[in-house]
mmCIF file of N, CA, C and O in Angstrom:
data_model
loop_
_atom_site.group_PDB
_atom_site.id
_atom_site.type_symbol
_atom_site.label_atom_id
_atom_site.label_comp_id
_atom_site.label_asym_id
_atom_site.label_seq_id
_atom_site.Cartn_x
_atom_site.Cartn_y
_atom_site.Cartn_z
ATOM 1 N N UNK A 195 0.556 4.712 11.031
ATOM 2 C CA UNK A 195 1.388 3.628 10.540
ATOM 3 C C UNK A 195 1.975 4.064 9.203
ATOM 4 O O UNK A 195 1.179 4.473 8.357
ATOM 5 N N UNK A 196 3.450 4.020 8.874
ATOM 6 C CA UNK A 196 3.695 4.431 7.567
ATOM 7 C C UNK A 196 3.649 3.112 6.944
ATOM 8 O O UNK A 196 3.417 2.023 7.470
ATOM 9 N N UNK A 197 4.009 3.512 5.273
ATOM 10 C CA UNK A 197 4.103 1.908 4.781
ATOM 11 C C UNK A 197 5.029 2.471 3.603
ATOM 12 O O UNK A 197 5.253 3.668 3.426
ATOM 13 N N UNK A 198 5.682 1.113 2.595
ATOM 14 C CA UNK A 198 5.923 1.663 1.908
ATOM 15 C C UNK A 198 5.559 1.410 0.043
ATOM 16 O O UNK A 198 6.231 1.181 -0.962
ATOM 17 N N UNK A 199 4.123 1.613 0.369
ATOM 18 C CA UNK A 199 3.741 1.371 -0.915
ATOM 19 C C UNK A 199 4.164 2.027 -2.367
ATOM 20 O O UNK A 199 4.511 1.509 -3.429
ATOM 21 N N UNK A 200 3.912 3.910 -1.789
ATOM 22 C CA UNK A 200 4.731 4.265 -3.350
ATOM 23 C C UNK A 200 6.032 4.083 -3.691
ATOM 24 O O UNK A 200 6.395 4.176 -4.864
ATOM 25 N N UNK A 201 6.872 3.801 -2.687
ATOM 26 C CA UNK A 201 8.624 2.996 -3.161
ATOM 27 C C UNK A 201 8.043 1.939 -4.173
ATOM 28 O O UNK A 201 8.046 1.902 -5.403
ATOM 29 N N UNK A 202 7.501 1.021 -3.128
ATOM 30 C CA UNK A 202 7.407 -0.402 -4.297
ATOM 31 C C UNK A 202 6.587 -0.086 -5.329
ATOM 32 O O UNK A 202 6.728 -0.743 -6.360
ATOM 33 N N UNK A 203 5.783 0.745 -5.298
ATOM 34 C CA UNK A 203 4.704 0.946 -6.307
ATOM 35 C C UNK A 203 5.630 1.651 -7.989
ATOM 36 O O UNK A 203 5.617 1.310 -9.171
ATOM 37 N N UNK A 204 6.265 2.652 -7.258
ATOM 38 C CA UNK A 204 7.148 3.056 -8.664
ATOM 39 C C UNK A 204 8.377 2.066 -9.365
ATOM 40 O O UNK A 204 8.725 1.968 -10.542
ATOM 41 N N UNK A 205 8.958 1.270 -7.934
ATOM 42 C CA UNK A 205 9.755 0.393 -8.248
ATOM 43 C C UNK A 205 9.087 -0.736 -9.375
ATOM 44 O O UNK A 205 9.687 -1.414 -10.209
ATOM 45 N N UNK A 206 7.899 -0.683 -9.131
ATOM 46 C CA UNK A 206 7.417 -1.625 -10.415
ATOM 47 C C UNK A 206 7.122 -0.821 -11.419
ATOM 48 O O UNK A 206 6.754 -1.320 -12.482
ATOM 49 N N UNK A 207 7.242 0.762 -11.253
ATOM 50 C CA UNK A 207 7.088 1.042 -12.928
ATOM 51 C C UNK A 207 5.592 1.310 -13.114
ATOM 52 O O UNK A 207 5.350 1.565 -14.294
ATOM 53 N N UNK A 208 4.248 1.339 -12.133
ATOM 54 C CA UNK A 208 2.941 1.405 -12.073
ATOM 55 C C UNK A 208 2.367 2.536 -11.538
ATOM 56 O O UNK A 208 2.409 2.854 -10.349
ATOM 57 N N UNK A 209 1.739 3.239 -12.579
ATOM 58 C CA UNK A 209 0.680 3.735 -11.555
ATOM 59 C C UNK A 209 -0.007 3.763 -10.501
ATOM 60 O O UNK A 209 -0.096 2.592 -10.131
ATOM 61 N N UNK A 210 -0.622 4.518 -9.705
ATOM 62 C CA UNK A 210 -1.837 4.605 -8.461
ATOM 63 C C UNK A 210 -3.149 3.634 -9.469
ATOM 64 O O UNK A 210 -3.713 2.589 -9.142
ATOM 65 N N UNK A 211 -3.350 4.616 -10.990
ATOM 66 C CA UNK A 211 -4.845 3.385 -11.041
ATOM 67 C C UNK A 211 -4.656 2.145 -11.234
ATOM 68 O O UNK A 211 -5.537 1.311 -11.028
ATOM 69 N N UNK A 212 -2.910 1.727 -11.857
ATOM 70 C CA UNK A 212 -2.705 0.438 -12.032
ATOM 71 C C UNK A 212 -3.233 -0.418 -10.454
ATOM 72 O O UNK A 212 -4.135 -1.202 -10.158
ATOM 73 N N UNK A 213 -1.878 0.388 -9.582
ATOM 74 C CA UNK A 213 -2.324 -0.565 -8.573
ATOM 75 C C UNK A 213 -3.624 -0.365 -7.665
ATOM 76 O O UNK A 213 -3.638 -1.021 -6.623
ATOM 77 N N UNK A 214 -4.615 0.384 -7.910
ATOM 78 C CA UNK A 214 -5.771 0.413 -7.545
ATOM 79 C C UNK A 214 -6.480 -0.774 -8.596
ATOM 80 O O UNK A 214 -6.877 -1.818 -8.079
ATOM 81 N N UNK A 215 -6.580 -0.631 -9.643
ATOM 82 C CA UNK A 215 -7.614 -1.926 -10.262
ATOM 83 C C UNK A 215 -7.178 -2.973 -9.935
ATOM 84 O O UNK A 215 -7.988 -3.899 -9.944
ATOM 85 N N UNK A 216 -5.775 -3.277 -9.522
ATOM 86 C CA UNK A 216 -5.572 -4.481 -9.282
ATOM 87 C C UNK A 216 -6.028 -4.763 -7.688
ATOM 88 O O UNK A 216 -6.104 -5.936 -7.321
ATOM 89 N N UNK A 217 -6.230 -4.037 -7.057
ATOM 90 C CA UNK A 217 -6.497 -3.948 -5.519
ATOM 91 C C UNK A 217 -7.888 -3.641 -5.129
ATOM 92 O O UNK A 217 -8.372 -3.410 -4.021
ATOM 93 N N UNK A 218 -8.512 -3.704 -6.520
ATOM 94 C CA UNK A 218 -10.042 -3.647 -6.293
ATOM 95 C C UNK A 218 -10.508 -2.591 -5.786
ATOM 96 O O UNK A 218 -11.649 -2.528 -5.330
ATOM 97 N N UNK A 219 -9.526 -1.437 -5.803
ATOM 98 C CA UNK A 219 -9.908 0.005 -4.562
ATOM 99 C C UNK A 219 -10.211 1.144 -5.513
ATOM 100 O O UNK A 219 -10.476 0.889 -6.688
ATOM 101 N N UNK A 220 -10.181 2.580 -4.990
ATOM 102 C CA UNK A 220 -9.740 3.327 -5.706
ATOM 103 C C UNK A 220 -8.483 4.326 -6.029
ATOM 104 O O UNK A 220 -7.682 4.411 -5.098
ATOM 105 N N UNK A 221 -8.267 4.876 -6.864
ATOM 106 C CA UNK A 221 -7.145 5.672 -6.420
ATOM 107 C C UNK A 221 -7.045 6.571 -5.828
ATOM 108 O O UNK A 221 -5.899 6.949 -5.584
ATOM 109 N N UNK A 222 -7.807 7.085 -5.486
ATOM 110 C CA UNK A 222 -7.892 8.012 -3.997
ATOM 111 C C UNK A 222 -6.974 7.282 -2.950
ATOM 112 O O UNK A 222 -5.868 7.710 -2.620
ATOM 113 N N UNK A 223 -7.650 5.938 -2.380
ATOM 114 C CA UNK A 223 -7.496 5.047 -1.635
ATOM 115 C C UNK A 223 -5.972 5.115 -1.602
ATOM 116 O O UNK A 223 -5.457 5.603 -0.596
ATOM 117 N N UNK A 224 -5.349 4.764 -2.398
ATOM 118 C CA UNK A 224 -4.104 4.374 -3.039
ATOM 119 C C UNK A 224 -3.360 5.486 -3.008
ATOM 120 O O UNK A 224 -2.205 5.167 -2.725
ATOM 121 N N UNK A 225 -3.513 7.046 -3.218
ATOM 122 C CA UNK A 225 -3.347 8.277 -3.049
ATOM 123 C C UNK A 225 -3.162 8.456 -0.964
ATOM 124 O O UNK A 225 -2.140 8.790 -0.365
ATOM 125 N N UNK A 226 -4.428 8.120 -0.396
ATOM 126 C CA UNK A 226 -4.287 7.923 0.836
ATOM 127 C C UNK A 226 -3.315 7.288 1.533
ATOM 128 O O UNK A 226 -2.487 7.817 2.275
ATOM 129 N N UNK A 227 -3.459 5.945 1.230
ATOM 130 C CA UNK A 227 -2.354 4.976 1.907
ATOM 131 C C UNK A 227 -1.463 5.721 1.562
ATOM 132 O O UNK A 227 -0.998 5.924 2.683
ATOM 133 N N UNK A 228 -0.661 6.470 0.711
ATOM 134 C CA UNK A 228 0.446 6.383 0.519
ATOM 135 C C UNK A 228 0.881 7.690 1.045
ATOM 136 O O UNK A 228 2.097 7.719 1.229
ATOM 137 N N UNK A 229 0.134 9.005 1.405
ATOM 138 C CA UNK A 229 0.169 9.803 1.953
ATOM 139 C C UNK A 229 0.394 9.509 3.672
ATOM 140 O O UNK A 229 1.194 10.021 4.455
ATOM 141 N N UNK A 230 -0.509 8.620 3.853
ATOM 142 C CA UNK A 230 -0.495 8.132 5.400
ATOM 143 C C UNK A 230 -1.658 8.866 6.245
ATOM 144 O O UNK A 230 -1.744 9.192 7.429
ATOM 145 N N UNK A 231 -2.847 9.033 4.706
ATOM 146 C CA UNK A 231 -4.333 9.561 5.505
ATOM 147 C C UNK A 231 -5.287 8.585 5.968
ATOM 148 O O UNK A 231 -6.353 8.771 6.554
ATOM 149 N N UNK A 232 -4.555 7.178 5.495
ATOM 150 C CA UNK A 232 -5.438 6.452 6.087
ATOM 151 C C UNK A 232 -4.549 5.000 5.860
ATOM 152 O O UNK A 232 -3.645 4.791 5.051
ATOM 153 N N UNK A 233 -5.239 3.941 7.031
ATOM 154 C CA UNK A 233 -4.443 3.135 7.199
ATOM 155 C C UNK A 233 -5.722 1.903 6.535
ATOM 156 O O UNK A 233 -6.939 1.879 6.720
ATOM 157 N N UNK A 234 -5.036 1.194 5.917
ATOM 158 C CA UNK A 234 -5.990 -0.126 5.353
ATOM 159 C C UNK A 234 -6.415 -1.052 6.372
ATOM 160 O O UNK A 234 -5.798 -1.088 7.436
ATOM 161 N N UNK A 235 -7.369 -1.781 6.169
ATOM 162 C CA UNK A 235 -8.155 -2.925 6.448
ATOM 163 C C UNK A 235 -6.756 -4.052 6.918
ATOM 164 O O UNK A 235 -5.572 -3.959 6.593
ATOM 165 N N UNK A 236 -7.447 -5.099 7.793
ATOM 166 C CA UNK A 236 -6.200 -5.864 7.434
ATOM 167 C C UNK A 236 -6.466 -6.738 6.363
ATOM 168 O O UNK A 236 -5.414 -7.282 6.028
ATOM 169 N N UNK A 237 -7.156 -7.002 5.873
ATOM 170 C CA UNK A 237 -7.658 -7.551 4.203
ATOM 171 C C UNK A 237 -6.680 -6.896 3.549
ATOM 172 O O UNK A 237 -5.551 -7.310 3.285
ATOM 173 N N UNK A 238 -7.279 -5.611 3.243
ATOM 174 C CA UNK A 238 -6.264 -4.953 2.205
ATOM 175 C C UNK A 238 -5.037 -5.274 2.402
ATOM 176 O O UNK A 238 -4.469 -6.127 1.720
ATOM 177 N N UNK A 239 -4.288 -4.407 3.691
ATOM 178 C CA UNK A 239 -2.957 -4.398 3.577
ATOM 179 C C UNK A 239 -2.302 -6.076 3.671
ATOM 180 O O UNK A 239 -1.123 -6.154 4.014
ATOM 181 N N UNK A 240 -2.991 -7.280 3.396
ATOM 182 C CA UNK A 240 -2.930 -8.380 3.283
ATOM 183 C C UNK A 240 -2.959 -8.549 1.681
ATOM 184 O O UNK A 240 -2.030 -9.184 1.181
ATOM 185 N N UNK A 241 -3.958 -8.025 0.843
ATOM 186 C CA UNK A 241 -3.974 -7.632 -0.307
ATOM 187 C C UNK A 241 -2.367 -7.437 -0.969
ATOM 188 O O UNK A 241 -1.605 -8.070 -1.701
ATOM 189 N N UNK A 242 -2.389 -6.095 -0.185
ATOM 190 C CA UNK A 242 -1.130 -4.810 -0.992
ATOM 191 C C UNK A 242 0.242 -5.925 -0.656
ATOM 192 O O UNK A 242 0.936 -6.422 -1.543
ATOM 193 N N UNK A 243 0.392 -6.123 0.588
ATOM 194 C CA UNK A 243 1.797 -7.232 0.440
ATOM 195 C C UNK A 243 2.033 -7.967 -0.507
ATOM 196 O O UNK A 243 2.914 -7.851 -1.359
ATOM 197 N N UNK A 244 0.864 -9.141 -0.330
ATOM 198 C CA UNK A 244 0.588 -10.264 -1.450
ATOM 199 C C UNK A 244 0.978 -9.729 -2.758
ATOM 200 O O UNK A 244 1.762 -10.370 -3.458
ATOM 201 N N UNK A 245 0.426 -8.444 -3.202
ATOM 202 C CA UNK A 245 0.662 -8.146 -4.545
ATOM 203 C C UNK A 245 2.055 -8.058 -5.236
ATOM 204 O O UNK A 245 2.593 -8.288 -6.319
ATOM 205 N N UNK A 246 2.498 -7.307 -3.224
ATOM 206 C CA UNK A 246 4.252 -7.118 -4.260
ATOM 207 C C UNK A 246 5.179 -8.305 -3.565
ATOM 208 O O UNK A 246 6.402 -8.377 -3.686
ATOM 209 N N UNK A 247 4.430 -9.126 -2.890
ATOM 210 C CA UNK A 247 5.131 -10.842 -2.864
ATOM 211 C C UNK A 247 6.137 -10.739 -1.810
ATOM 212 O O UNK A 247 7.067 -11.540 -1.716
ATOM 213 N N UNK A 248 5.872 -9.312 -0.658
ATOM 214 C CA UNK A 248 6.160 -9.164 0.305
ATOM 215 C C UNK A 248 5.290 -10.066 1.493
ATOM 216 O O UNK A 248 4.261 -10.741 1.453
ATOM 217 N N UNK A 249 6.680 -9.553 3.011
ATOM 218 C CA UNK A 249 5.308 -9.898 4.251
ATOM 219 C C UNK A 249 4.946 -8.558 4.604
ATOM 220 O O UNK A 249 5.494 -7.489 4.335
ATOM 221 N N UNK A 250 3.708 -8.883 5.389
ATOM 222 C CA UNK A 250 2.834 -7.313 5.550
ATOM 223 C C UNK A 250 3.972 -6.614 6.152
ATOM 224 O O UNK A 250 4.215 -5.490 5.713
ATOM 225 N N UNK A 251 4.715 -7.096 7.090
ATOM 226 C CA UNK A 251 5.529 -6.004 7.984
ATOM 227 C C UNK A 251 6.984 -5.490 6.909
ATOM 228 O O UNK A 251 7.914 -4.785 7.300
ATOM 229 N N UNK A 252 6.860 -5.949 5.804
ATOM 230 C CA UNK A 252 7.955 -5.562 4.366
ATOM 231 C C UNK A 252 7.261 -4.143 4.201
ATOM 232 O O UNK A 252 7.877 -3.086 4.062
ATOM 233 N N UNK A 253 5.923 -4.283 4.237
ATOM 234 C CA UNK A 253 5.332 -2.648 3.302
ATOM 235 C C UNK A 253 4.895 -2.336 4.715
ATOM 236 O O UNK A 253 5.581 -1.331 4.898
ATOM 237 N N UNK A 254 4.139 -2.530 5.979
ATOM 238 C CA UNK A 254 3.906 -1.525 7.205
ATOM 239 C C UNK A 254 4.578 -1.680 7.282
ATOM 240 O O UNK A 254 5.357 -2.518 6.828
ATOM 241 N N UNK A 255 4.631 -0.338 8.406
ATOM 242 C CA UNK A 255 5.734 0.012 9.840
ATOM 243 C C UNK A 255 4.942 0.608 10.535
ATOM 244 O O UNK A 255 4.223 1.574 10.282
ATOM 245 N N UNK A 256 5.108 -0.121 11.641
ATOM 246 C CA UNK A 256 4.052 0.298 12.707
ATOM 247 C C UNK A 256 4.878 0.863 13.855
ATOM 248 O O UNK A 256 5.740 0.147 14.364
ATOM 249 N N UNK A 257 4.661 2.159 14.314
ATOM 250 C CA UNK A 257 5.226 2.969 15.597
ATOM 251 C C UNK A 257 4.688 2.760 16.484
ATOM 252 O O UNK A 257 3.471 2.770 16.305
ATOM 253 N N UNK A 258 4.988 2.559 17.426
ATOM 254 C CA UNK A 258 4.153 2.530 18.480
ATOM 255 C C UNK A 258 4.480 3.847 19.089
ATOM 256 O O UNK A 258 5.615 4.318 19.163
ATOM 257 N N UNK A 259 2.986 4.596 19.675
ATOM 258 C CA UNK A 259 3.123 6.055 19.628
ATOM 259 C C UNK A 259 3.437 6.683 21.399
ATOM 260 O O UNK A 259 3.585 7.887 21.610
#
């Protein structure tokens, strides 16, 4: 699943640890997602939308393979 967290993430001008402390994660985590080594929880990526005041399907994209 891609997403597009580091667009919005720089678009706000923030770091990976910014938006990791705010996401309760780590920046690895945050390093991951955004690489596309790993796909979040649906908590989280319920989280990561909310944060940037998106809907989840604004930051996923889901392929069907």
């Amino acid at each position: 699943m891609k997403n597009r967290i580091e667009e919005l993430r720089k678009e706000k001008g923030i770091r990976q640890e910014e938006l990791a402390m705010a996401l309760e994660v780590s920046r690895q985590t945050i390093g991951s997602l955004e690489n596309g080594r790993y796909n979040p929880s649906i908590q989280l990526a319920f989280k990561i939308s909310k944060y940037f005041g998106l809907k989840i399907e604004d930051v996923f994209i889901y392929e069907e393979e």
